[in-house]
Each structure stands twice: as C-alpha cells, then as structure tokens.
CSV table of C-alpha atoms (C1' of nucleotides) in Angstrom, one decimal:
chain,number,residue,atom,x,y,z
A,1,MET,CA,36.1,13.9,-9.5
A,2,THR,CA,37.7,10.6,-10.0
A,3,THR,CA,35.9,9.1,-13.1
A,4,ALA,CA,33.5,7.2,-10.9
A,5,LYS,CA,32.0,5.4,-13.8
A,6,THR,CA,34.4,2.6,-14.3
A,7,ARG,CA,35.3,2.0,-10.7
A,8,HIS,CA,34.8,-1.2,-8.9
A,9,HIS,CA,33.5,0.8,-5.9
A,10,HIS,CA,30.5,2.9,-6.3
A,11,GLY,CA,31.4,5.7,-4.1
A,12,ASP,CA,28.0,6.2,-2.3
A,13,LEU,CA,25.7,3.3,-3.4
A,14,LYS,CA,23.7,3.4,-0.3
A,15,ARG,CA,22.5,7.0,-1.1
A,16,ALA,CA,22.2,6.0,-4.7
A,17,LEU,CA,19.9,3.1,-3.7
A,18,ILE,CA,17.9,5.2,-1.5
A,19,LYS,CA,17.4,7.7,-4.4
A,20,ALA,CA,16.6,5.0,-7.0
A,21,GLY,CA,14.1,3.7,-4.5
A,22,ILE,CA,12.2,7.1,-4.1
A,23,ASP,CA,12.1,7.4,-7.7
A,24,LEU,CA,10.6,4.0,-8.2
A,25,LEU,CA,8.1,4.8,-5.4
A,26,GLU,CA,6.9,7.9,-7.2
A,27,GLU,CA,6.5,6.2,-10.5
A,28,GLY,CA,4.7,3.1,-9.5
A,29,GLY,CA,3.9,3.0,-5.9
A,30,LEU,CA,5.1,0.5,-3.2
A,31,GLU,CA,4.4,-2.4,-5.4
A,32,ALA,CA,7.0,-1.1,-7.9
A,33,LEU,CA,9.6,-1.2,-5.4
A,34,SER,CA,12.2,-4.1,-5.1
A,35,LEU,CA,15.8,-4.5,-4.2
A,36,ARG,CA,16.6,-5.7,-7.7
A,37,LYS,CA,15.0,-2.8,-9.5
A,38,CYS,CA,16.8,-0.3,-7.1
A,39,ALA,CA,20.1,-2.1,-7.9
A,40,ALA,CA,19.5,-1.8,-11.7
A,41,ARG,CA,18.7,1.9,-11.3
A,42,ALA,CA,21.9,2.4,-9.6
A,43,GLY,CA,23.7,0.6,-12.2
A,44,VAL,CA,24.9,-2.1,-10.0
A,45,SER,CA,24.4,-5.9,-9.7
A,46,HIS,CA,21.2,-7.2,-7.8
A,47,ALA,CA,23.3,-8.7,-4.9
A,48,ALA,CA,25.0,-5.4,-4.1
A,49,PRO,CA,22.2,-3.9,-1.8
A,50,ALA,CA,22.7,-6.7,0.6
A,51,HIS,CA,25.9,-5.0,1.6
A,52,HIS,CA,24.0,-1.8,2.7
A,53,PHE,CA,20.5,-2.7,3.9
A,54,ALA,CA,18.9,-5.5,5.9
A,55,GLY,CA,16.7,-6.6,3.2
A,56,LEU,CA,13.8,-4.7,1.6
A,57,PRO,CA,12.4,-3.6,4.9
A,58,GLY,CA,15.7,-2.0,5.7
A,59,LEU,CA,15.7,-0.1,2.5
A,60,ILE,CA,12.3,1.1,3.0
A,61,SER,CA,13.0,2.2,6.3
A,62,ALA,CA,15.9,4.2,5.0
A,63,ILE,CA,13.7,5.7,2.2
A,64,ALA,CA,10.9,6.8,4.9
A,65,GLU,CA,13.6,8.4,7.0
A,66,GLU,CA,15.0,10.4,4.0
A,67,GLY,CA,11.2,11.1,3.3
A,68,PHE,CA,10.8,12.8,6.4
A,69,ALA,CA,13.8,14.8,6.0
A,70,ILE,CA,12.5,16.1,2.6
A,71,PHE,CA,9.0,16.6,4.2
A,72,SER,CA,10.5,18.9,6.9
A,73,LYS,CA,12.2,20.9,4.2
A,74,TYR,CA,9.1,21.5,2.3
A,75,MET,CA,7.4,22.8,5.5
A,76,THR,CA,10.2,25.1,6.6
A,77,ASP,CA,10.7,26.3,3.1
A,78,ALA,CA,7.1,27.3,3.0
A,79,ILE,CA,7.2,29.0,6.3
A,80,ASP,CA,10.4,31.1,5.3
A,81,ALA,CA,8.9,32.2,2.0
A,82,GLY,CA,6.8,34.8,3.6
A,83,LYS,CA,7.9,36.5,7.0
A,84,GLN,CA,4.3,36.4,8.4
A,85,THR,CA,2.0,36.5,11.3
A,86,ASP,CA,1.4,33.4,13.4
A,87,ARG,CA,-1.6,32.6,11.4
A,88,GLU,CA,0.2,32.9,8.1
A,89,ARG,CA,3.0,30.6,9.3
A,90,LEU,CA,0.3,28.1,10.4
A,91,ARG,CA,-1.2,28.3,6.9
A,92,SER,CA,2.1,28.2,5.1
A,93,THR,CA,3.2,25.0,6.8
A,94,CYS,CA,-0.1,23.4,5.7
A,95,ARG,CA,0.6,24.6,2.0
A,96,GLY,CA,4.1,23.0,2.3
A,97,TYR,CA,2.5,19.8,3.7
A,98,LEU,CA,0.2,19.7,0.7
A,99,GLN,CA,3.0,20.7,-1.7
A,100,PHE,CA,5.1,17.7,-0.4
A,101,GLY,CA,2.2,15.4,-1.0
A,102,LEU,CA,1.8,16.6,-4.6
A,103,SER,CA,5.5,16.1,-5.3
A,104,HIS,CA,6.0,12.9,-3.4
A,105,SER,CA,2.8,11.1,-3.0
A,106,GLY,CA,4.4,7.6,-3.0
A,107,LEU,CA,6.8,8.6,-0.4
A,108,LEU,CA,4.3,10.2,1.7
A,109,LYS,CA,2.2,6.9,1.7
A,110,VAL,CA,5.2,4.9,2.7
A,111,MET,CA,6.1,7.3,5.4
A,112,PHE,CA,2.6,7.1,7.1
A,113,GLY,CA,1.9,3.5,6.1
A,114,GLU,CA,3.1,0.4,7.8
A,115,HIS,CA,6.0,0.2,5.3
A,116,GLY,CA,4.3,-2.6,3.7
A,117,LEU,CA,5.7,-4.8,6.3
A,118,GLY,CA,2.5,-5.8,8.0
A,119,ILE,CA,4.0,-5.2,11.5
A,120,HIS,CA,5.4,-1.8,12.4
A,121,ALA,CA,9.1,-1.5,11.5
A,122,PRO,CA,11.2,0.4,13.9
A,123,ARG,CA,10.0,4.0,13.4
A,124,ASN,CA,12.3,6.7,12.0
A,125,LYS,CA,12.2,8.4,15.4
A,126,ARG,CA,14.7,11.2,14.7
A,127,GLU,CA,13.4,12.5,11.4
A,128,GLU,CA,9.8,12.1,12.2
A,129,ALA,CA,10.2,13.9,15.5
A,130,ASP,CA,11.8,16.7,13.7
A,131,ALA,CA,8.9,16.9,11.3
A,132,TYR,CA,6.4,16.9,14.2
A,133,LEU,CA,8.3,19.7,15.8
A,134,ILE,CA,7.8,21.9,13.0
A,135,LEU,CA,4.1,21.4,13.2
A,136,ARG,CA,4.2,21.9,16.9
A,137,SER,CA,6.0,25.0,16.7
A,138,VAL,CA,3.6,26.7,14.3
A,139,CYS,CA,0.8,25.3,16.4
A,140,ALA,CA,2.0,26.7,19.6
A,141,PRO,CA,0.6,30.2,19.4
A,142,PHE,CA,-2.9,28.9,19.1
A,143,VAL,CA,-2.8,26.7,22.1
A,144,PRO,CA,-5.0,28.4,24.9
A,145,GLU,CA,-3.2,29.0,28.2
A,146,GLY,CA,-2.8,25.8,30.2
A,147,GLU,CA,-4.3,23.6,27.5
A,148,ASP,CA,-2.7,20.3,26.2
A,149,SER,CA,-0.9,21.3,23.0
A,150,GLN,CA,-1.8,18.0,21.4
A,151,ILE,CA,-5.3,19.1,20.9
A,152,VAL,CA,-4.6,21.9,18.5
A,153,GLU,CA,-1.8,19.7,16.9
A,154,ALA,CA,-4.3,16.9,16.3
A,155,GLN,CA,-6.8,19.3,14.7
A,156,VAL,CA,-4.3,20.9,12.3
A,157,TRP,CA,-2.6,17.5,11.5
A,158,SER,CA,-5.8,15.6,10.9
A,159,LEU,CA,-7.1,18.4,8.7
A,160,ILE,CA,-4.1,18.9,6.4
A,161,HIS,CA,-3.2,15.1,6.3
A,162,GLY,CA,-6.8,14.1,5.5
A,163,PHE,CA,-7.1,16.7,2.8
A,164,THR,CA,-3.8,15.9,1.1
A,165,LEU,CA,-4.6,12.1,0.8
A,166,LEU,CA,-8.1,12.7,-0.3
A,167,TYR,CA,-6.9,15.3,-2.8
A,168,LEU,CA,-4.1,12.9,-4.0
A,169,GLY,CA,-6.7,10.3,-4.4
A,170,GLY,CA,-8.8,12.5,-6.7
A,171,GLU,CA,-11.7,12.4,-4.3
A,172,PHE,CA,-12.4,16.0,-4.9
A,173,GLY,CA,-12.5,15.5,-8.6
A,174,CYS,CA,-10.2,18.5,-9.3
A,175,THR,CA,-6.7,17.1,-9.7
A,176,ASP,CA,-6.5,19.4,-12.8
A,177,THR,CA,-8.0,22.6,-11.6
A,178,PRO,CA,-5.9,25.3,-10.3
A,179,LEU,CA,-3.8,24.1,-7.3
A,180,GLU,CA,-5.0,26.2,-4.5
A,181,ASP,CA,-8.6,26.4,-5.6
A,182,SER,CA,-11.8,25.6,-4.0
A,183,PRO,CA,-11.5,22.8,-1.5
A,184,PHE,CA,-8.0,23.6,-0.3
A,185,GLU,CA,-9.2,27.1,0.5
A,186,ALA,CA,-12.2,25.5,2.4
A,187,VAL,CA,-9.6,23.7,4.5
A,188,MET,CA,-7.7,26.9,5.1
A,189,ALA,CA,-10.8,28.6,6.3
A,190,LEU,CA,-11.3,25.9,8.9
A,191,ILE,CA,-7.6,26.3,9.9
A,192,ASP,CA,-8.3,29.9,10.5
A,193,ARG,CA,-10.9,29.0,13.2
A,194,ILE,CA,-8.5,26.9,15.3
A,195,GLY,CA,-7.4,27.7,18.7
A,196,THR,CA,-7.0,31.3,20.2
A,197,PRO,CA,-3.9,33.1,19.0
A,198,ALA,CA,-2.0,34.2,22.3
A,199,LYS,CA,-1.5,37.7,20.9
A,200,ALA,CA,-3.4,39.6,18.4
B,1,MET,CA,-29.4,-26.5,2.7
B,2,THR,CA,-28.1,-28.9,0.3
B,3,THR,CA,-25.0,-30.2,2.1
B,4,ALA,CA,-22.8,-27.7,0.1
B,5,LYS,CA,-19.6,-29.2,1.5
B,6,THR,CA,-19.0,-32.1,-1.1
B,7,ARG,CA,-20.5,-30.4,-4.2
B,8,HIS,CA,-18.5,-29.7,-7.2
B,9,HIS,CA,-20.1,-26.4,-7.5
B,10,HIS,CA,-19.7,-24.1,-4.7
B,11,GLY,CA,-22.8,-22.2,-4.5
B,12,ASP,CA,-21.5,-18.6,-4.1
B,13,LEU,CA,-18.0,-18.8,-4.7
B,14,LYS,CA,-17.7,-15.1,-5.9
B,15,ARG,CA,-19.1,-13.9,-2.6
B,16,ALA,CA,-16.8,-16.3,-0.6
B,17,LEU,CA,-13.7,-15.0,-2.5
B,18,ILE,CA,-14.4,-11.5,-1.8
B,19,LYS,CA,-15.0,-12.3,1.9
B,20,ALA,CA,-11.7,-14.2,2.0
B,21,GLY,CA,-10.0,-11.2,0.3
B,22,ILE,CA,-11.2,-8.9,3.0
B,23,ASP,CA,-10.1,-11.2,5.8
B,24,LEU,CA,-6.7,-11.3,4.4
B,25,LEU,CA,-6.6,-7.6,3.9
B,26,GLU,CA,-7.4,-7.2,7.5
B,27,GLU,CA,-4.7,-9.5,8.7
B,28,GLY,CA,-1.8,-8.6,6.6
B,29,GLY,CA,-2.6,-5.7,4.4
B,30,LEU,CA,-2.5,-5.4,0.6
B,31,GLU,CA,0.7,-7.3,0.3
B,32,ALA,CA,-1.0,-10.4,1.9
B,33,LEU,CA,-3.7,-10.4,-0.7
B,34,SER,CA,-3.4,-12.9,-3.6
B,35,LEU,CA,-5.7,-14.9,-5.8
B,36,ARG,CA,-4.2,-18.0,-4.7
B,37,LYS,CA,-4.5,-17.2,-1.0
B,38,CYS,CA,-8.2,-16.2,-1.5
B,39,ALA,CA,-8.8,-19.4,-3.3
B,40,ALA,CA,-7.3,-21.4,-0.5
B,41,ARG,CA,-9.5,-19.7,2.2
B,42,ALA,CA,-12.5,-20.3,0.1
B,43,GLY,CA,-11.5,-24.1,-0.1
B,44,VAL,CA,-11.3,-24.1,-3.7
B,45,SER,CA,-8.3,-24.7,-6.2
B,46,HIS,CA,-6.2,-21.8,-7.2
B,47,ALA,CA,-7.5,-21.7,-10.7
B,48,ALA,CA,-11.1,-21.3,-9.8
B,49,PRO,CA,-11.2,-17.4,-9.3
B,50,ALA,CA,-10.4,-17.0,-12.8
B,51,HIS,CA,-14.0,-17.9,-13.6
B,52,HIS,CA,-15.3,-15.0,-11.5
B,53,PHE,CA,-12.8,-12.1,-11.6
B,54,ALA,CA,-10.7,-10.3,-14.2
B,55,GLY,CA,-7.5,-11.1,-12.4
B,56,LEU,CA,-6.3,-9.7,-9.0
B,57,PRO,CA,-7.4,-6.1,-9.9
B,58,GLY,CA,-10.9,-7.4,-10.6
B,59,LEU,CA,-11.0,-9.0,-7.2
B,60,ILE,CA,-9.5,-5.9,-5.5
B,61,SER,CA,-12.2,-3.8,-7.3
B,62,ALA,CA,-15.0,-6.0,-6.0
B,63,ILE,CA,-13.5,-6.0,-2.6
B,64,ALA,CA,-13.4,-2.1,-2.6
B,65,GLU,CA,-17.0,-2.1,-3.7
B,66,GLU,CA,-18.1,-4.4,-0.9
B,67,GLY,CA,-16.0,-2.1,1.5
B,68,PHE,CA,-18.0,1.0,0.5
B,69,ALA,CA,-21.2,-0.9,1.3
B,70,ILE,CA,-19.9,-1.9,4.8
B,71,PHE,CA,-18.6,1.7,5.3
B,72,SER,CA,-22.0,3.2,4.5
B,73,LYS,CA,-23.5,0.8,6.9
B,74,TYR,CA,-21.3,1.9,9.8
B,75,MET,CA,-22.2,5.6,9.1
B,76,THR,CA,-25.9,5.0,9.0
B,77,ASP,CA,-26.0,2.8,12.0
B,78,ALA,CA,-24.0,5.4,14.0
B,79,ILE,CA,-26.6,8.0,13.0
B,80,ASP,CA,-29.5,5.9,13.8
B,81,ALA,CA,-28.2,4.8,17.2
B,82,GLY,CA,-29.2,8.3,18.7
B,83,LYS,CA,-32.1,10.3,17.4
B,84,GLN,CA,-30.3,13.5,17.8
B,85,THR,CA,-30.0,17.2,16.5
B,86,ASP,CA,-28.2,18.0,13.3
B,87,ARG,CA,-24.9,18.5,15.2
B,88,GLU,CA,-25.2,15.2,17.0
B,89,ARG,CA,-26.0,13.5,13.6
B,90,LEU,CA,-22.8,15.0,12.1
B,91,ARG,CA,-20.7,13.9,15.2
B,92,SER,CA,-22.3,10.3,14.9
B,93,THR,CA,-21.4,10.1,11.3
B,94,CYS,CA,-17.7,10.8,12.2
B,95,ARG,CA,-17.8,8.3,14.9
B,96,GLY,CA,-19.0,5.7,12.5
B,97,TYR,CA,-16.3,6.6,10.1
B,98,LEU,CA,-13.6,6.2,12.8
B,99,GLN,CA,-15.2,2.8,13.9
B,100,PHE,CA,-15.2,1.6,10.4
B,101,GLY,CA,-11.6,2.4,10.2
B,102,LEU,CA,-10.8,0.7,13.5
B,103,SER,CA,-12.6,-2.4,12.3
B,104,HIS,CA,-11.4,-2.5,8.8
B,105,SER,CA,-8.3,-0.5,8.3
B,106,GLY,CA,-6.9,-2.7,5.6
B,107,LEU,CA,-10.1,-2.2,3.7
B,108,LEU,CA,-10.1,1.6,4.4
B,109,LYS,CA,-6.8,1.9,2.7
B,110,VAL,CA,-7.6,-0.1,-0.4
B,111,MET,CA,-10.9,1.7,-0.8
B,112,PHE,CA,-9.0,5.2,-0.9
B,113,GLY,CA,-5.9,4.0,-2.3
B,114,GLU,CA,-5.0,3.3,-5.9
B,115,HIS,CA,-6.0,-0.3,-5.4
B,116,GLY,CA,-2.4,-1.1,-5.7
B,117,LEU,CA,-2.7,-1.0,-9.4
B,118,GLY,CA,-0.6,2.0,-10.1
B,119,ILE,CA,-3.2,3.5,-12.3
B,120,HIS,CA,-6.7,4.1,-11.4
B,121,ALA,CA,-9.0,1.3,-11.7
B,122,PRO,CA,-12.5,1.9,-12.7
B,123,ARG,CA,-13.9,3.5,-9.6
B,124,ASN,CA,-16.7,1.8,-7.8
B,125,LYS,CA,-19.1,4.6,-8.6
B,126,ARG,CA,-22.2,3.3,-7.2
B,127,GLU,CA,-21.2,2.3,-3.6
B,128,GLU,CA,-18.8,5.2,-3.3
B,129,ALA,CA,-21.4,7.7,-4.3
B,130,ASP,CA,-23.8,6.3,-1.8
B,131,ALA,CA,-21.3,6.6,1.0
B,132,TYR,CA,-20.7,10.2,0.0
B,133,LEU,CA,-24.3,11.1,0.0
B,134,ILE,CA,-24.4,10.1,3.6
B,135,LEU,CA,-21.7,12.5,4.3
B,136,ARG,CA,-23.6,15.1,2.3
B,137,SER,CA,-26.7,14.7,4.0
B,138,VAL,CA,-25.4,15.2,7.5
B,139,CYS,CA,-23.3,18.2,6.4
B,140,ALA,CA,-26.2,19.8,4.6
B,141,PRO,CA,-27.7,21.6,7.6
B,142,PHE,CA,-24.5,23.3,8.1
B,143,VAL,CA,-24.0,24.7,4.6
B,144,PRO,CA,-24.6,28.6,4.7
B,145,GLU,CA,-27.3,30.0,2.3
B,146,GLY,CA,-26.1,30.0,-1.2
B,147,GLU,CA,-22.7,28.5,-0.6
B,148,ASP,CA,-21.3,25.6,-2.3
B,149,SER,CA,-21.9,22.4,-0.1
B,150,GLN,CA,-18.5,21.0,-1.1
B,151,ILE,CA,-16.9,23.5,1.3
B,152,VAL,CA,-18.3,22.0,4.4
B,153,GLU,CA,-18.0,18.5,3.1
B,154,ALA,CA,-14.5,18.9,2.4
B,155,GLN,CA,-13.8,20.2,5.9
B,156,VAL,CA,-15.5,17.5,7.6
B,157,TRP,CA,-14.2,14.8,5.2
B,158,SER,CA,-10.7,15.9,5.7
B,159,LEU,CA,-10.8,16.2,9.4
B,160,ILE,CA,-12.3,12.7,10.1
B,161,HIS,CA,-10.3,10.9,7.3
B,162,GLY,CA,-7.1,12.3,8.3
B,163,PHE,CA,-7.6,11.7,12.0
B,164,THR,CA,-8.7,8.1,11.3
B,165,LEU,CA,-5.5,7.4,9.2
B,166,LEU,CA,-3.3,9.1,11.6
B,167,TYR,CA,-4.9,7.3,14.6
B,168,LEU,CA,-4.5,3.9,12.8
B,169,GLY,CA,-0.9,4.6,12.1
B,170,GLY,CA,-0.2,5.0,15.8
B,171,GLU,CA,0.7,8.7,15.2
B,172,PHE,CA,-1.1,9.9,18.3
B,173,GLY,CA,0.7,7.3,20.3
B,174,CYS,CA,-2.5,6.2,21.9
B,175,THR,CA,-3.8,3.1,20.2
B,176,ASP,CA,-4.4,1.5,23.5
B,177,THR,CA,-6.0,4.4,25.5
B,178,PRO,CA,-9.8,4.6,25.8
B,179,LEU,CA,-11.4,4.7,22.3
B,180,GLU,CA,-12.8,8.1,22.3
B,181,ASP,CA,-10.2,9.8,24.5
B,182,SER,CA,-8.1,12.9,24.1
B,183,PRO,CA,-7.4,13.5,20.3
B,184,PHE,CA,-10.6,12.2,18.9
B,185,GLU,CA,-12.5,14.8,21.2
B,186,ALA,CA,-10.1,17.4,19.9
B,187,VAL,CA,-11.4,16.6,16.4
B,188,MET,CA,-15.0,16.6,17.5
B,189,ALA,CA,-14.6,20.0,19.0
B,190,LEU,CA,-13.4,21.4,15.6
B,191,ILE,CA,-16.1,19.6,13.9
B,192,ASP,CA,-18.4,21.7,16.3
B,193,ARG,CA,-17.0,24.9,14.9
B,194,ILE,CA,-18.0,23.9,11.2
B,195,GLY,CA,-20.5,25.8,9.2
B,196,THR,CA,-23.7,27.6,10.5
B,197,PRO,CA,-26.6,25.4,11.4
B,198,ALA,CA,-29.6,26.5,9.5
B,199,LYS,CA,-31.8,26.2,12.6
B,200,ALA,CA,-30.9,26.5,16.1
C,1,DT,C1',58.5,5.8,-1.2
C,2,DG,C1',57.4,0.8,-1.6
C,3,DT,C1',55.7,-3.6,-0.4
C,4,DA,C1',52.2,-7.0,2.0
C,5,DC,C1',48.2,-7.8,3.5
C,6,DA,C1',43.6,-7.4,5.6
C,7,DT,C1',39.3,-5.5,4.7
C,8,DC,C1',35.6,-3.9,2.1
C,9,DA,C1',32.3,-3.4,-1.9
C,10,DG,C1',30.5,-5.3,-6.0
C,11,DT,C1',30.0,-9.7,-9.3
C,12,DG,C1',27.4,-13.4,-11.5
C,13,DA,C1',25.6,-17.9,-11.0
C,14,DA,C1',22.4,-20.3,-8.5
C,15,DC,C1',18.6,-21.5,-5.3
C,16,DG,C1',13.8,-21.8,-4.0
C,17,DC,C1',9.5,-19.3,-3.6
C,18,DG,C1',4.8,-17.6,-4.4
C,19,DC,C1',2.5,-15.6,-7.9
C,20,DG,C1',-0.9,-15.1,-12.2
C,21,DT,C1',-2.2,-17.6,-16.0
C,22,DT,C1',-3.2,-21.3,-19.3
C,23,DC,C1',-5.1,-25.6,-20.6
C,24,DA,C1',-7.4,-30.0,-21.1
C,25,DC,C1',-10.2,-32.3,-18.2
C,26,DT,C1',-14.6,-33.6,-15.5
C,27,DG,C1',-18.3,-33.5,-12.7
C,28,DA,C1',-22.8,-30.8,-11.8
C,29,DT,C1',-26.6,-28.1,-13.4
C,30,DG,C1',-30.3,-26.8,-16.3
C,31,DT,C1',-32.9,-27.0,-20.4
C,32,DA,C1',-35.3,-28.9,-24.7
C,33,DC,C1',-38.2,-32.3,-26.2
D,1,DT,C1',-41.4,-38.4,-16.0
D,2,DG,C1',-37.2,-39.5,-18.8
D,3,DT,C1',-33.5,-38.9,-21.9
D,4,DA,C1',-29.9,-36.1,-24.5
D,5,DC,C1',-27.1,-32.5,-24.5
D,6,DA,C1',-25.2,-27.9,-23.9
D,7,DT,C1',-23.3,-25.0,-20.6
D,8,DC,C1',-21.1,-23.9,-16.4
D,9,DA,C1',-17.8,-24.2,-12.5
D,10,DG,C1',-14.1,-26.2,-10.3
D,11,DT,C1',-9.5,-29.4,-10.9
D,12,DG,C1',-4.8,-30.2,-11.1
D,13,DA,C1',-0.7,-30.0,-13.5
D,14,DA,C1',2.3,-27.1,-15.9
D,15,DC,C1',4.4,-22.6,-17.5
D,16,DG,C1',7.3,-18.6,-16.9
D,17,DC,C1',8.2,-14.6,-14.1
D,18,DG,C1',10.3,-11.6,-10.7
D,19,DC,C1',11.5,-11.7,-6.3
D,20,DG,C1',15.0,-12.0,-2.0
D,21,DT,C1',18.8,-14.6,-0.7
D,22,DT,C1',23.3,-17.2,-0.5
D,23,DC,C1',27.9,-18.2,-2.1
D,24,DA,C1',32.4,-18.3,-3.7
D,25,DC,C1',34.8,-15.0,-6.3
D,26,DT,C1',37.6,-10.8,-7.3
D,27,DG,C1',39.0,-6.2,-7.8
D,28,DA,C1',39.7,-1.8,-5.2
D,29,DT,C1',40.9,0.4,-0.9
D,30,DG,C1',43.4,1.6,2.9
D,31,DT,C1',46.8,0.5,6.6
D,32,DA,C1',51.1,-1.2,8.9
D,33,DC,C1',55.8,-1.3,8.6
DNA sequence: TGTACATCAGTGAACGCGCGTTCACTGATGTAC
DNA sequence: TGTACATCAGTGAACGCGCGTTCACTGATGTAC
C-alpha cells in the first residue's frame, strides 16, 4: 500500500471509472451517466478519462463488458448454491438472472440495450458469449434428441428476460411483496414444462 | 381545409408534436428526443411546445400514452385478422405484440421503460390498462377453474415481451431471416403449452 | 547506485454545442354587446 | 352585421447549464547506461 491518495498517478483509474459508471447507472439510469461525472466520482479531473476510453461509447462498452461478467457470476453462483437435478439447475439459473436484474437494473438495460448509441456498438463478444454458454449448458439436458438447442434456449431466455424486465418496471404491481412470490413462481411453473429431460 | 400553412396558429400542434416525437424516437431512440427537435419537426419555434406540455417529461408521457393506443390496435388487429379458436387468438395477440415491437421499437422501450426520468412518471393508466385488458381477455380461456388469472397472464406476457426485446436487440442473430422463422416459432410452441383451455 | 531522458497519466483552462426555460412581443381567434 | 376587447398560441432573442473534446502543461514512472 503506497498511500495512493496523494499520488499524481491514480493506480487503476480505468477500473475506478468503470466502477463509478456502474454506480451512476444504478442510481440514475443511462441519462445520469457522463464522462465528467465518472471522473468526479473517481476523484479525478474531467479530462482524465480521455486517456483510458474512446469517449462515452467506449466507457459504456467497457461497463457492459464488466456487466456481463457480473451477470455470469450471479448465474453460476445460483447454480452452485444447491447441488441439484438438471431441472433445479435450470430454475436456479433463472433465479440468478432475476437476482442480477434486481441488484443491477441499470446495468442490465445497458447490456441488452443499444448502449444509448443509436447504432450498435461493437458487441462485448467474449463476456456476452460466456454468459450465453451458461444458459446453454443448463438448457442442454432439455433439448430433445436431434433438435436445435436454440429452441429451448430461446424459450427459457425469453421467459426469464421478459419477466425480469416487466418485474423491474413494476408491471406486476408487486415490487414490495416477497421476492419469489406469485408471478415469479408462475414463470417457474412454465419453465418446468420446457423440453424433455434427457434422463429422469 | 383552411390553408393551414401560413397561419399563425397551428391547428393541432399538440398532436403534431407527439407525432414528431414518435418519429424521432424510432429514428434515434430516447437520446434523440428533445423538445427543440420536436418543435423543428413540427415546423414551429422551439419555445412553442411549452404551451402544450409540462417540459420534456410531459411530452414523453403523452408519447407513451399514444404508444399504448397504437399497441392495442396492433393486438386487436392481429386477433381480428383470423376468426380463430381461443388458442389461435392467443397466438395472434402475441404476433401483434411482436409486430408492434418490430415497427415501433423506440416507442416500446419508452412505454415500458422509466420514461428516462429516473423516477416513475405518472403512469398512463387508461391506455396501459386497455392494452392489458386485451392480453387478459385472450388469456382468460386458459385460466384453470378457480386459479388466479395473473398466473397465465404473467407467463404469456413474460414470454412475448422477453422474446420481442431480445429479438429487437439482435440477440438471436437473425434480424434478417424470415420474420416468423425459427425462434419465434419456439416461443409459440411454448405458448401452446400454457394453461388449460376451458373447452376443447 | 546514480544520472539522463523518454514516456505516461492527470491537470486546468478554454472551446463550442444542444439543451430547457424565460420573457416581452405579436398575430389570430373568439366572444360580448 | 360590426366593433371592442380578452384570451390564446406561436415568435425570436437571451440566459445558464452540463456536456465532450482539445490543448499546452507538469508531475510521476520506468528504463538505459
């Protein structure tokens, strides 16, 4: 520890800016995010971020990338929490998906939005693919012999993604009621009807 | 027709501003929307909108309200298009939901987002409720005796909402392929497993 | 171990931009009589 | 039908704000010898 406070060089400003950006996102949504505010949060002059990111789009892209990494962690943690059958693993992954949304709603929207850039920014290929692979692996046991795995994946993904966003938007009118109450269980019930488990 | 072009008074500026706002939304997303640009589109000075809306939040709220009305029309039109069994009506409604998303992606996101205002704007109660009633009516035949209708509604809504947003985000990697190809049919297949039709 | 020097990371002032909002105004509309 | 007048809707200039970006700068770091 080298008394980082008074140094001219920050140490890991890039990481600090991403962290600040995520916090801003959670507090006030995409509109609340700016390079100047991130710099201020990181305790640095407003011109400093230019040394680390290609403008605001570059920062947002880095934030989304970090977001996918956190997202993956939520899902894998949920799976590991209980040993489980294939069906339970599928359920747990969905639970992790929802939990991530509850904890990081701003981040989720940026990750699956157009990054507020109008045109598609270069996708965060690596981290996003990793997250998708988790979904794929828990869906795999339910893909019937010889069928395209994308079918089951699209069903599960659509269900849990839609539920998470609607829930966050308060559309089920129950943002305060016990977390896993009514409508979430309805979605889980439908998840249970998906595909055919390869083994009993 | 009273040669509206040269008049000092516009005629129906309020409606024209909403229309301009929707167009801007579809072209460049929420970031592209501003009172000044709407005024310019409507061929009016930038101070004029102040006579009709309570700032940008007020305009966005009016746009979302109009959006829900258009949304409802997409769904009812889809239902009417084929006479149909209960199951077909449910499918058609989902098809209308998706079609609306494809034609009005910017609008959809504003309607179900937080209006870019951080805190919830007063919801567009009336129009939103109307749209929900359409969903409710096509779900009704599949609600088992004595069960809360919200269960089936949450299942259907989550599925089609999630699919629409993921599809619009290009997550299924098939924005160009034939409209109702692969993953949409997967979602429809799951829709077919929902609930228990009251009658055969 | 010590010196010289190139490179890197953050500073602070300045810039132009689009934005929402205010304000005194003016032209058009509609109503009272 | 005609006149007076209040109200309404749009104008155009001006304001301050936060933003991203540029720029010459300077202090810290790391490397060559």
